[in-house]
């Protein structure tokens, strides 16, 4: 019942960031071992990777420690990003000690850049700046160490590697800002959807009250005309007026007790919704008609009534029908099923509504679709419960529980909604 099935992530995004970090580091670490230690000796020679650099057991042990640190850091990069980032830097530094290097090769530092990019994308800016400073400080330490020892035999690589650190941080920070902006836009859109839904519910409540006032006016007029000639009829009409008034007031208390006043800024800016015209409020009496119309459209709707059907308060009756209507509409549009089931269970103190299907459409209880937001809002305003999500055996289930206040015997006889 979701607005659209979830799209699969691109292949590059499905690979965990820790795996990217490990692949980059191990590729840079294994290549010189194969080229300068395992392969037969060739005339070429590397200052960064001397052929006898790993001859001692101490060097081999240090390189093994570096491999373990990088593996551990890559494994926990998603769960403990800051600690994992520190392990990646430590492993990189120890690998240079094992090779007796006085600088970090740029390819070896690429793994640190990847980890920094992920940290900047997922953690607060304060943490990412600290991490970038740690990387730059490590590079500065190598540069200072060479200056102290007087080794100026080659061009310093640290400024170029530092530039890659800055670029990695900028990429990660941009991703973090984009995600924060999208989350803010989505939260704002959801809040606006809730406000619009509450305004629509308030307008429907207005229609319900207008309908009840019309009944009161008609019954009061009838009672006034027959009060002298038919006192029993007049008494029955006034009883109807009393019940209708109490029911309307009860509905207003429930609604006004939960509704918050909508923001009037949009109205001042000329973007407020126009009030809906007065119309008879829909209710559960129209469920059968809804089922017939949907069945004629190609999706068979089965309606099951359980419990003793009885008049319901107007706001509960309307909310239940809207939940059924929205759920059936979503089943037709998104589930791909050829049928759905509607179950309405009248219990002593509540009404339960369930709409289920066996379709293949996806969805969760946290779906971003505003249809689910509206249904959940209706249930919450009536102090009820609402759930929506995939069924264990396949398909989708929408369930709502709406508390129903106790109905007096006089109300039941009057049949007032």
CSV table of C-alpha atoms in Angstrom, one decimal:
chain,number,residue,atom,x,y,z
A,1,UNK,CA,0.0,0.0,0.0
A,2,UNK,CA,3.0,2.3,-0.2
A,3,UNK,CA,3.0,5.0,-2.8
A,4,UNK,CA,5.6,3.1,-4.7
A,5,UNK,CA,7.7,0.0,-4.1
A,6,UNK,CA,11.2,0.8,-2.7
A,7,UNK,CA,13.9,1.1,-5.3
A,8,UNK,CA,17.0,-1.0,-4.9
A,9,UNK,CA,20.1,0.9,-3.9
A,10,UNK,CA,22.9,1.2,-6.5
A,11,UNK,CA,25.6,-1.4,-6.3
A,12,UNK,CA,28.2,1.0,-5.1
A,13,UNK,CA,26.0,2.1,-2.2
A,14,UNK,CA,25.2,-1.4,-1.2
A,15,UNK,CA,28.8,-2.1,-0.3
A,16,UNK,CA,29.4,-1.2,3.3
A,17,UNK,CA,31.9,1.7,3.9
A,18,UNK,CA,34.1,-0.5,6.1
A,19,UNK,CA,34.5,-2.9,3.1
A,20,UNK,CA,35.6,0.0,0.9
A,21,UNK,CA,38.1,1.1,3.5
A,22,UNK,CA,39.5,-2.4,3.9
A,23,UNK,CA,39.8,-3.0,0.2
A,24,UNK,CA,41.6,0.3,-0.4
A,25,UNK,CA,44.1,-0.3,2.4
A,26,UNK,CA,44.8,-3.9,1.8
A,27,UNK,CA,45.3,-3.3,-2.0
A,28,UNK,CA,47.8,-0.6,-1.2
A,29,UNK,CA,49.5,-2.8,1.4
A,30,UNK,CA,49.7,-6.1,-0.5
A,31,UNK,CA,50.9,-4.7,-3.8
A,32,UNK,CA,54.4,-3.6,-2.6
A,33,UNK,CA,54.8,-6.9,-0.7
A,34,UNK,CA,54.1,-8.9,-3.9
A,35,UNK,CA,56.2,-6.6,-6.1
A,36,UNK,CA,59.3,-6.0,-3.9
A,37,UNK,CA,59.3,-9.2,-1.7
A,38,UNK,CA,57.6,-12.1,-3.3
A,39,UNK,CA,58.4,-11.5,-7.0
A,40,UNK,CA,61.9,-12.1,-8.3
A,41,UNK,CA,64.3,-9.3,-7.9
A,42,UNK,CA,64.4,-6.7,-10.8
A,43,UNK,CA,66.6,-3.7,-11.4
A,44,UNK,CA,63.9,-1.3,-10.2
A,45,UNK,CA,64.1,-0.2,-6.6
A,46,UNK,CA,61.7,1.7,-4.3
A,47,UNK,CA,62.8,4.1,-1.6
A,48,UNK,CA,59.4,3.6,0.1
A,49,UNK,CA,59.5,-0.1,0.0
A,50,UNK,CA,63.1,-1.5,0.4
A,51,UNK,CA,63.4,-5.1,-0.5
A,52,UNK,CA,64.9,-6.0,2.8
A,53,UNK,CA,62.3,-3.9,4.7
A,54,UNK,CA,60.4,-6.9,6.0
A,55,UNK,CA,63.3,-9.2,6.7
A,56,UNK,CA,63.3,-8.8,10.4
A,57,UNK,CA,60.7,-10.6,12.6
A,58,UNK,CA,59.9,-7.3,14.3
A,59,UNK,CA,58.9,-5.7,11.0
A,60,UNK,CA,56.8,-8.6,10.0
A,61,UNK,CA,55.1,-8.5,13.4
A,62,UNK,CA,54.4,-4.8,13.1
A,63,UNK,CA,52.9,-5.3,9.7
A,64,UNK,CA,50.7,-8.1,11.0
A,65,UNK,CA,49.5,-5.8,13.8
A,66,UNK,CA,48.7,-3.1,11.2
A,67,UNK,CA,46.7,-5.7,9.2
A,68,UNK,CA,44.7,-6.6,12.3
A,69,UNK,CA,44.0,-3.0,13.3
A,70,UNK,CA,42.7,-2.1,9.8
A,71,UNK,CA,40.5,-5.2,9.8
A,72,UNK,CA,39.1,-4.4,13.2
A,73,UNK,CA,38.5,-0.7,12.3
A,74,UNK,CA,36.8,-1.6,9.0
A,75,UNK,CA,34.5,-4.1,10.7
A,76,UNK,CA,33.2,-1.6,13.3
A,77,UNK,CA,33.3,1.5,11.1
A,78,UNK,CA,29.5,1.7,10.8
A,79,UNK,CA,28.8,1.0,14.5
A,80,UNK,CA,31.7,2.9,16.2
A,81,UNK,CA,32.8,5.3,13.6
A,82,UNK,CA,35.2,7.4,15.6
A,83,UNK,CA,37.0,4.5,17.2
A,84,UNK,CA,37.2,2.7,13.9
A,85,UNK,CA,38.7,5.8,12.3
A,86,UNK,CA,41.4,5.9,14.9
A,87,UNK,CA,42.2,2.3,14.3
A,88,UNK,CA,42.6,2.9,10.6
A,89,UNK,CA,45.0,5.8,11.2
A,90,UNK,CA,47.0,3.7,13.8
A,91,UNK,CA,47.2,0.8,11.4
A,92,UNK,CA,48.5,3.1,8.6
A,93,UNK,CA,51.2,4.6,10.8
A,94,UNK,CA,52.3,1.2,12.1
A,95,UNK,CA,52.6,-0.1,8.5
A,96,UNK,CA,55.1,2.7,7.7
A,97,UNK,CA,57.1,1.8,10.8
A,98,UNK,CA,57.2,-1.8,9.7
A,99,UNK,CA,58.7,-0.7,6.3
A,100,UNK,CA,61.0,1.9,8.0
A,101,UNK,CA,59.3,4.7,6.0
A,102,UNK,CA,59.7,8.3,6.9
A,103,UNK,CA,56.4,9.3,5.1
A,104,UNK,CA,53.0,7.7,4.3
A,105,UNK,CA,52.6,6.8,0.7
A,106,UNK,CA,49.5,8.5,-0.9
A,107,UNK,CA,47.9,5.2,-1.9
A,108,UNK,CA,48.2,3.9,1.7
A,109,UNK,CA,46.5,7.0,3.0
A,110,UNK,CA,43.5,6.5,0.7
A,111,UNK,CA,41.8,4.3,3.2
A,112,UNK,CA,42.0,7.0,5.8
A,113,UNK,CA,40.3,9.4,3.3
A,114,UNK,CA,37.5,6.9,2.7
A,115,UNK,CA,36.9,6.5,6.5
A,116,UNK,CA,37.0,10.3,7.0
A,117,UNK,CA,34.5,10.8,4.2
A,118,UNK,CA,32.1,8.4,5.8
A,119,UNK,CA,32.6,9.9,9.2
A,120,UNK,CA,31.9,13.4,7.9
A,121,UNK,CA,28.7,12.1,6.1
A,122,UNK,CA,27.2,10.4,9.2
A,123,UNK,CA,28.5,12.3,12.2
A,124,UNK,CA,28.1,15.9,13.5
A,125,UNK,CA,30.5,18.5,12.0
A,126,UNK,CA,32.3,18.9,15.3
A,127,UNK,CA,33.4,15.2,15.2
A,128,UNK,CA,34.3,15.2,11.6
A,129,UNK,CA,36.5,18.3,12.0
A,130,UNK,CA,38.3,16.6,14.8
A,131,UNK,CA,38.8,13.6,12.7
A,132,UNK,CA,40.1,15.7,9.8
A,133,UNK,CA,42.5,17.5,12.2
A,134,UNK,CA,43.8,14.1,13.4
A,135,UNK,CA,44.6,13.1,9.8
A,136,UNK,CA,46.3,16.4,9.0
A,137,UNK,CA,48.2,16.3,12.3
A,138,UNK,CA,49.5,12.8,11.4
A,139,UNK,CA,50.8,14.1,8.1
A,140,UNK,CA,52.3,17.2,9.8
A,141,UNK,CA,54.1,14.9,12.2
A,142,UNK,CA,55.8,13.0,9.4
A,143,UNK,CA,56.8,16.3,7.8
A,144,UNK,CA,58.2,17.8,11.0
A,145,UNK,CA,60.0,14.5,11.8
A,146,UNK,CA,61.8,14.7,8.4
A,147,UNK,CA,62.7,18.3,8.9
A,148,UNK,CA,64.2,17.5,12.3
A,149,UNK,CA,66.3,14.6,11.0
A,150,UNK,CA,67.4,16.7,8.1
A,151,UNK,CA,66.1,14.3,5.4
A,152,UNK,CA,65.2,16.3,2.3
A,153,UNK,CA,66.1,13.7,-0.3
A,154,UNK,CA,62.7,13.9,-2.0
A,155,UNK,CA,59.8,16.2,-2.6
A,156,UNK,CA,57.5,16.3,0.4
A,157,UNK,CA,54.2,14.4,-0.3
A,158,UNK,CA,52.4,15.5,2.8
A,159,UNK,CA,50.9,18.7,1.2
A,160,UNK,CA,49.4,16.7,-1.6
A,161,UNK,CA,48.0,14.0,0.7
A,162,UNK,CA,46.6,16.7,3.0
A,163,UNK,CA,44.7,18.0,0.0
A,164,UNK,CA,43.0,14.6,-0.4
A,165,UNK,CA,42.0,14.8,3.2
A,166,UNK,CA,40.4,18.2,2.7
A,167,UNK,CA,38.6,16.9,-0.4
A,168,UNK,CA,37.3,13.8,1.4
A,169,UNK,CA,36.0,15.9,4.3
A,170,UNK,CA,34.2,18.3,1.9
A,171,UNK,CA,32.6,15.4,0.1
A,172,UNK,CA,31.4,13.8,3.3
A,173,UNK,CA,30.2,17.1,4.8
A,174,UNK,CA,28.2,17.9,1.6
A,175,UNK,CA,26.5,14.5,1.8
A,176,UNK,CA,25.7,15.2,5.5
A,177,UNK,CA,24.2,18.6,4.7
A,178,UNK,CA,22.1,17.2,1.8
A,179,UNK,CA,20.7,14.4,4.0
A,180,UNK,CA,19.9,16.8,6.8
A,181,UNK,CA,18.2,19.1,4.4
A,182,UNK,CA,16.1,16.3,2.9
A,183,UNK,CA,15.1,15.1,6.4
A,184,UNK,CA,14.0,18.7,7.3
A,185,UNK,CA,12.0,18.9,4.1
A,186,UNK,CA,10.3,15.6,4.7
A,187,UNK,CA,9.5,16.5,8.4
A,188,UNK,CA,8.0,19.8,7.2
A,189,UNK,CA,6.0,18.1,4.5
A,190,UNK,CA,4.7,15.5,7.0
A,191,UNK,CA,3.8,18.3,9.5
A,192,UNK,CA,1.9,20.2,6.7
A,193,UNK,CA,0.1,17.0,5.7
A,194,UNK,CA,-1.0,16.4,9.3
A,195,UNK,CA,-2.2,20.0,9.6
A,196,UNK,CA,-4.1,19.7,6.3
A,197,UNK,CA,-5.7,16.4,7.5
A,198,UNK,CA,-6.7,17.9,10.8
A,199,UNK,CA,-8.3,20.9,9.0
A,200,UNK,CA,-10.2,18.5,6.8
A,201,UNK,CA,-11.4,16.5,9.8
A,202,UNK,CA,-12.5,19.8,11.4
A,203,UNK,CA,-14.5,20.7,8.3
A,204,UNK,CA,-16.1,17.3,8.4
A,205,UNK,CA,-16.9,17.8,12.0
A,206,UNK,CA,-18.5,21.1,11.1
A,207,UNK,CA,-20.7,19.2,8.6
A,208,UNK,CA,-21.7,16.7,11.2
A,209,UNK,CA,-22.6,19.4,13.7
A,210,UNK,CA,-24.6,21.2,11.0
A,211,UNK,CA,-26.5,18.0,10.2
A,212,UNK,CA,-27.3,17.5,13.9
A,213,UNK,CA,-28.5,21.0,14.4
A,214,UNK,CA,-30.8,20.6,11.4
A,215,UNK,CA,-32.3,17.5,13.1
A,216,UNK,CA,-32.7,19.4,16.3
A,217,UNK,CA,-34.4,22.2,14.6
A,218,UNK,CA,-36.8,19.9,12.8
A,219,UNK,CA,-37.7,17.9,15.8
A,220,UNK,CA,-38.1,21.0,18.0
A,221,UNK,CA,-40.5,22.5,15.4
A,222,UNK,CA,-42.5,19.3,15.2
A,223,UNK,CA,-42.7,19.1,19.0
A,224,UNK,CA,-43.9,22.7,19.1
A,225,UNK,CA,-46.7,22.0,16.7
A,226,UNK,CA,-48.1,18.9,18.4
A,227,UNK,CA,-47.3,19.6,22.0
A,228,UNK,CA,-51.0,20.3,22.8
A,229,UNK,CA,-52.7,17.8,20.6
A,230,UNK,CA,-50.2,14.9,20.8
A,231,UNK,CA,-48.1,15.2,24.0
A,232,UNK,CA,-46.6,11.7,23.5
A,233,UNK,CA,-45.3,12.6,20.0
A,234,UNK,CA,-44.0,15.9,21.3
A,235,UNK,CA,-42.2,14.1,24.2
A,236,UNK,CA,-40.6,11.7,21.7
A,237,UNK,CA,-39.4,14.5,19.5
A,238,UNK,CA,-37.9,16.4,22.4
A,239,UNK,CA,-36.2,13.2,23.5
A,240,UNK,CA,-34.7,13.0,20.1
A,241,UNK,CA,-33.5,16.6,20.4
A,242,UNK,CA,-31.9,15.9,23.7
A,243,UNK,CA,-30.1,12.9,22.5
A,244,UNK,CA,-28.9,14.6,19.3
A,245,UNK,CA,-27.6,17.6,21.3
A,246,UNK,CA,-25.8,15.4,23.8
A,247,UNK,CA,-24.2,13.3,21.0
A,248,UNK,CA,-23.1,16.4,19.2
A,249,UNK,CA,-21.6,17.9,22.3
A,250,UNK,CA,-19.8,14.7,23.1
A,251,UNK,CA,-18.3,14.6,19.6
A,252,UNK,CA,-17.2,18.2,19.9
A,253,UNK,CA,-15.5,17.5,23.2
A,254,UNK,CA,-13.5,14.6,21.9
A,255,UNK,CA,-12.5,16.5,18.8
A,256,UNK,CA,-11.6,19.8,20.4
A,257,UNK,CA,-9.8,18.0,23.2
A,258,UNK,CA,-7.3,16.5,20.7
A,259,UNK,CA,-7.1,19.0,17.8
A,260,UNK,CA,-4.4,21.7,18.1
A,261,UNK,CA,-5.0,25.0,16.5
A,262,UNK,CA,-3.6,25.0,12.9
A,263,UNK,CA,-0.9,27.5,12.0
A,264,UNK,CA,-2.6,30.7,10.6
A,265,UNK,CA,0.6,31.9,8.8
A,266,UNK,CA,-0.5,30.1,5.6
A,267,UNK,CA,-3.8,31.9,5.7
A,268,UNK,CA,-2.2,35.3,6.0
A,269,UNK,CA,0.0,34.4,3.0
A,270,UNK,CA,-3.1,33.4,1.0
A,271,UNK,CA,-2.4,29.7,0.9
A,272,UNK,CA,-5.0,28.5,3.2
A,273,UNK,CA,-7.4,25.8,2.0
A,274,UNK,CA,-10.8,27.0,1.0
A,275,UNK,CA,-13.6,25.7,3.3
A,276,UNK,CA,-15.4,22.7,1.9
A,277,UNK,CA,-19.1,23.1,1.0
A,278,UNK,CA,-21.6,21.6,3.4
A,279,UNK,CA,-22.5,18.1,2.5
A,280,UNK,CA,-24.0,15.1,4.3
A,281,UNK,CA,-21.3,13.3,6.2
A,282,UNK,CA,-20.3,9.8,5.0
A,283,UNK,CA,-20.3,6.9,7.4
A,284,UNK,CA,-20.2,3.1,7.7
A,285,UNK,CA,-23.6,2.9,6.1
A,286,UNK,CA,-21.8,3.6,2.8
A,287,UNK,CA,-19.3,0.8,3.1
A,288,UNK,CA,-21.4,-1.6,1.1
A,289,UNK,CA,-21.7,0.9,-1.7
A,290,UNK,CA,-18.0,1.5,-1.6
A,291,UNK,CA,-17.4,-2.3,-1.8
A,292,UNK,CA,-19.8,-2.6,-4.8
A,293,UNK,CA,-18.2,0.3,-6.6
A,294,UNK,CA,-14.7,-1.1,-6.1
A,295,UNK,CA,-15.7,-4.6,-7.1
A,296,UNK,CA,-17.2,-3.2,-10.3
A,297,UNK,CA,-13.8,-1.5,-10.9
A,298,UNK,CA,-12.0,-4.9,-10.8
A,299,UNK,CA,-11.0,-5.5,-7.2
A,300,UNK,CA,-13.4,-7.6,-5.2
A,301,UNK,CA,-14.1,-6.2,-1.8
A,302,UNK,CA,-15.5,-8.6,0.9
A,303,UNK,CA,-17.2,-6.9,3.9
A,304,UNK,CA,-17.6,-8.8,7.1
A,305,UNK,CA,-19.7,-7.4,9.9
A,306,UNK,CA,-19.1,-8.8,13.4
A,307,UNK,CA,-20.8,-8.0,16.6
A,308,UNK,CA,-24.1,-6.2,17.0
A,309,UNK,CA,-24.4,-3.3,14.6
A,310,UNK,CA,-25.6,-0.2,16.3
A,311,UNK,CA,-25.5,3.5,15.8
A,312,UNK,CA,-22.1,5.1,16.5
A,313,UNK,CA,-21.2,8.7,17.4
A,314,UNK,CA,-20.9,10.7,14.2
A,315,UNK,CA,-17.2,11.4,14.5
A,316,UNK,CA,-16.3,7.7,15.1
A,317,UNK,CA,-18.6,6.6,12.3
A,318,UNK,CA,-17.0,9.0,9.9
A,319,UNK,CA,-13.4,8.2,10.9
A,320,UNK,CA,-14.0,4.5,10.5
A,321,UNK,CA,-15.5,5.0,7.1
A,322,UNK,CA,-12.6,7.2,6.0
A,323,UNK,CA,-10.1,4.6,7.2
A,324,UNK,CA,-11.9,1.9,5.2
A,325,UNK,CA,-12.1,4.1,2.2
A,326,UNK,CA,-8.4,5.1,2.2
A,327,UNK,CA,-7.3,1.5,2.8
A,328,UNK,CA,-9.4,0.1,0.0
A,329,UNK,CA,-8.2,2.9,-2.3
A,330,UNK,CA,-4.6,2.0,-1.5
A,331,UNK,CA,-5.2,-1.7,-2.1
A,332,UNK,CA,-6.6,-1.0,-5.5
A,333,UNK,CA,-3.7,1.4,-6.5
A,334,UNK,CA,-0.7,-0.2,-5.0
A,335,UNK,CA,-1.2,-3.8,-3.8
A,336,UNK,CA,-1.7,-5.5,-7.1
A,337,UNK,CA,-4.2,-7.8,-5.5
A,338,UNK,CA,-7.5,-8.9,-7.1
A,339,UNK,CA,-9.4,-8.8,-3.8
A,340,UNK,CA,-9.3,-7.4,-0.3
A,341,UNK,CA,-11.2,-8.0,2.9
A,342,UNK,CA,-12.8,-5.5,5.2
A,343,UNK,CA,-13.7,-6.5,8.7
A,344,UNK,CA,-15.8,-4.3,11.0
A,345,UNK,CA,-16.2,-5.7,14.6
A,346,UNK,CA,-18.6,-3.9,16.9
A,347,UNK,CA,-17.5,-4.6,20.4
A,348,UNK,CA,-18.9,-3.5,23.7
A,349,UNK,CA,-16.6,-0.5,24.1
A,350,UNK,CA,-14.8,-0.2,20.8
A,351,UNK,CA,-15.0,-0.6,17.1
A,352,UNK,CA,-12.2,-2.4,15.3
A,353,UNK,CA,-11.5,-1.9,11.6
A,354,UNK,CA,-9.2,-4.2,9.5
A,355,UNK,CA,-8.5,-4.0,5.8
A,356,UNK,CA,-6.2,-6.7,4.4
A,357,UNK,CA,-5.1,-7.9,1.0
A,358,UNK,CA,-2.7,-10.6,-0.4
A,359,UNK,CA,-1.0,-8.3,-2.9
A,360,UNK,CA,2.7,-7.8,-3.6
A,361,UNK,CA,2.8,-4.1,-2.8
A,362,UNK,CA,5.3,-3.1,-0.2
A,363,UNK,CA,4.9,-0.8,2.8
A,364,UNK,CA,5.7,-0.3,6.4
A,365,UNK,CA,4.0,1.2,9.4
A,366,UNK,CA,6.4,4.2,8.9
A,367,UNK,CA,5.5,4.6,5.3
A,368,UNK,CA,6.0,8.2,4.1
A,369,UNK,CA,2.6,8.1,2.2
A,370,UNK,CA,0.3,10.8,3.5
A,371,UNK,CA,-2.7,8.4,3.3
A,372,UNK,CA,-1.3,6.5,6.3
A,373,UNK,CA,-0.5,9.7,8.1
A,374,UNK,CA,-4.1,10.8,7.7
A,375,UNK,CA,-5.5,7.5,9.0
A,376,UNK,CA,-3.2,7.4,11.9
A,377,UNK,CA,-4.1,11.0,12.8
A,378,UNK,CA,-7.9,10.2,12.7
A,379,UNK,CA,-7.4,7.3,15.1
A,380,UNK,CA,-5.2,9.4,17.4
A,381,UNK,CA,-7.7,12.2,17.6
A,382,UNK,CA,-10.3,9.7,18.8
A,383,UNK,CA,-7.8,8.2,21.3
A,384,UNK,CA,-7.6,5.0,19.3
A,385,UNK,CA,-4.8,2.8,18.0
A,386,UNK,CA,-3.7,2.4,14.4
A,387,UNK,CA,-1.2,0.0,12.7
A,388,UNK,CA,-0.3,-0.6,9.1
A,389,UNK,CA,2.3,-2.9,7.7
A,390,UNK,CA,3.1,-6.1,5.7
A,391,UNK,CA,1.4,-9.3,6.8
A,392,UNK,CA,3.6,-12.3,7.9
A,393,UNK,CA,2.1,-14.5,5.2
A,394,UNK,CA,2.2,-11.8,2.5
A,395,UNK,CA,0.1,-8.8,1.6
A,396,UNK,CA,-0.7,-5.7,3.7
A,397,UNK,CA,-2.9,-5.1,6.7
A,398,UNK,CA,-4.4,-1.9,8.1
A,399,UNK,CA,-5.9,-2.2,11.5
A,400,UNK,CA,-7.5,0.5,13.7
A,401,UNK,CA,-9.2,0.4,17.1
A,402,UNK,CA,-11.6,3.2,17.9
A,403,UNK,CA,-13.0,3.5,21.5
A,404,UNK,CA,-16.8,3.9,21.5
A,405,UNK,CA,-18.4,5.6,24.5
A,406,UNK,CA,-21.2,3.8,26.2
A,407,UNK,CA,-24.6,4.2,24.5
A,408,UNK,CA,-27.6,4.7,26.8
A,409,UNK,CA,-30.8,2.8,26.3
A,410,UNK,CA,-32.6,6.0,25.3
A,411,UNK,CA,-30.0,6.7,22.6
A,412,UNK,CA,-30.4,3.2,21.3
A,413,UNK,CA,-34.1,3.5,21.0
A,414,UNK,CA,-33.9,6.9,19.4
A,415,UNK,CA,-31.4,5.6,16.9
A,416,UNK,CA,-29.5,8.9,16.8
A,417,UNK,CA,-26.1,9.0,15.2
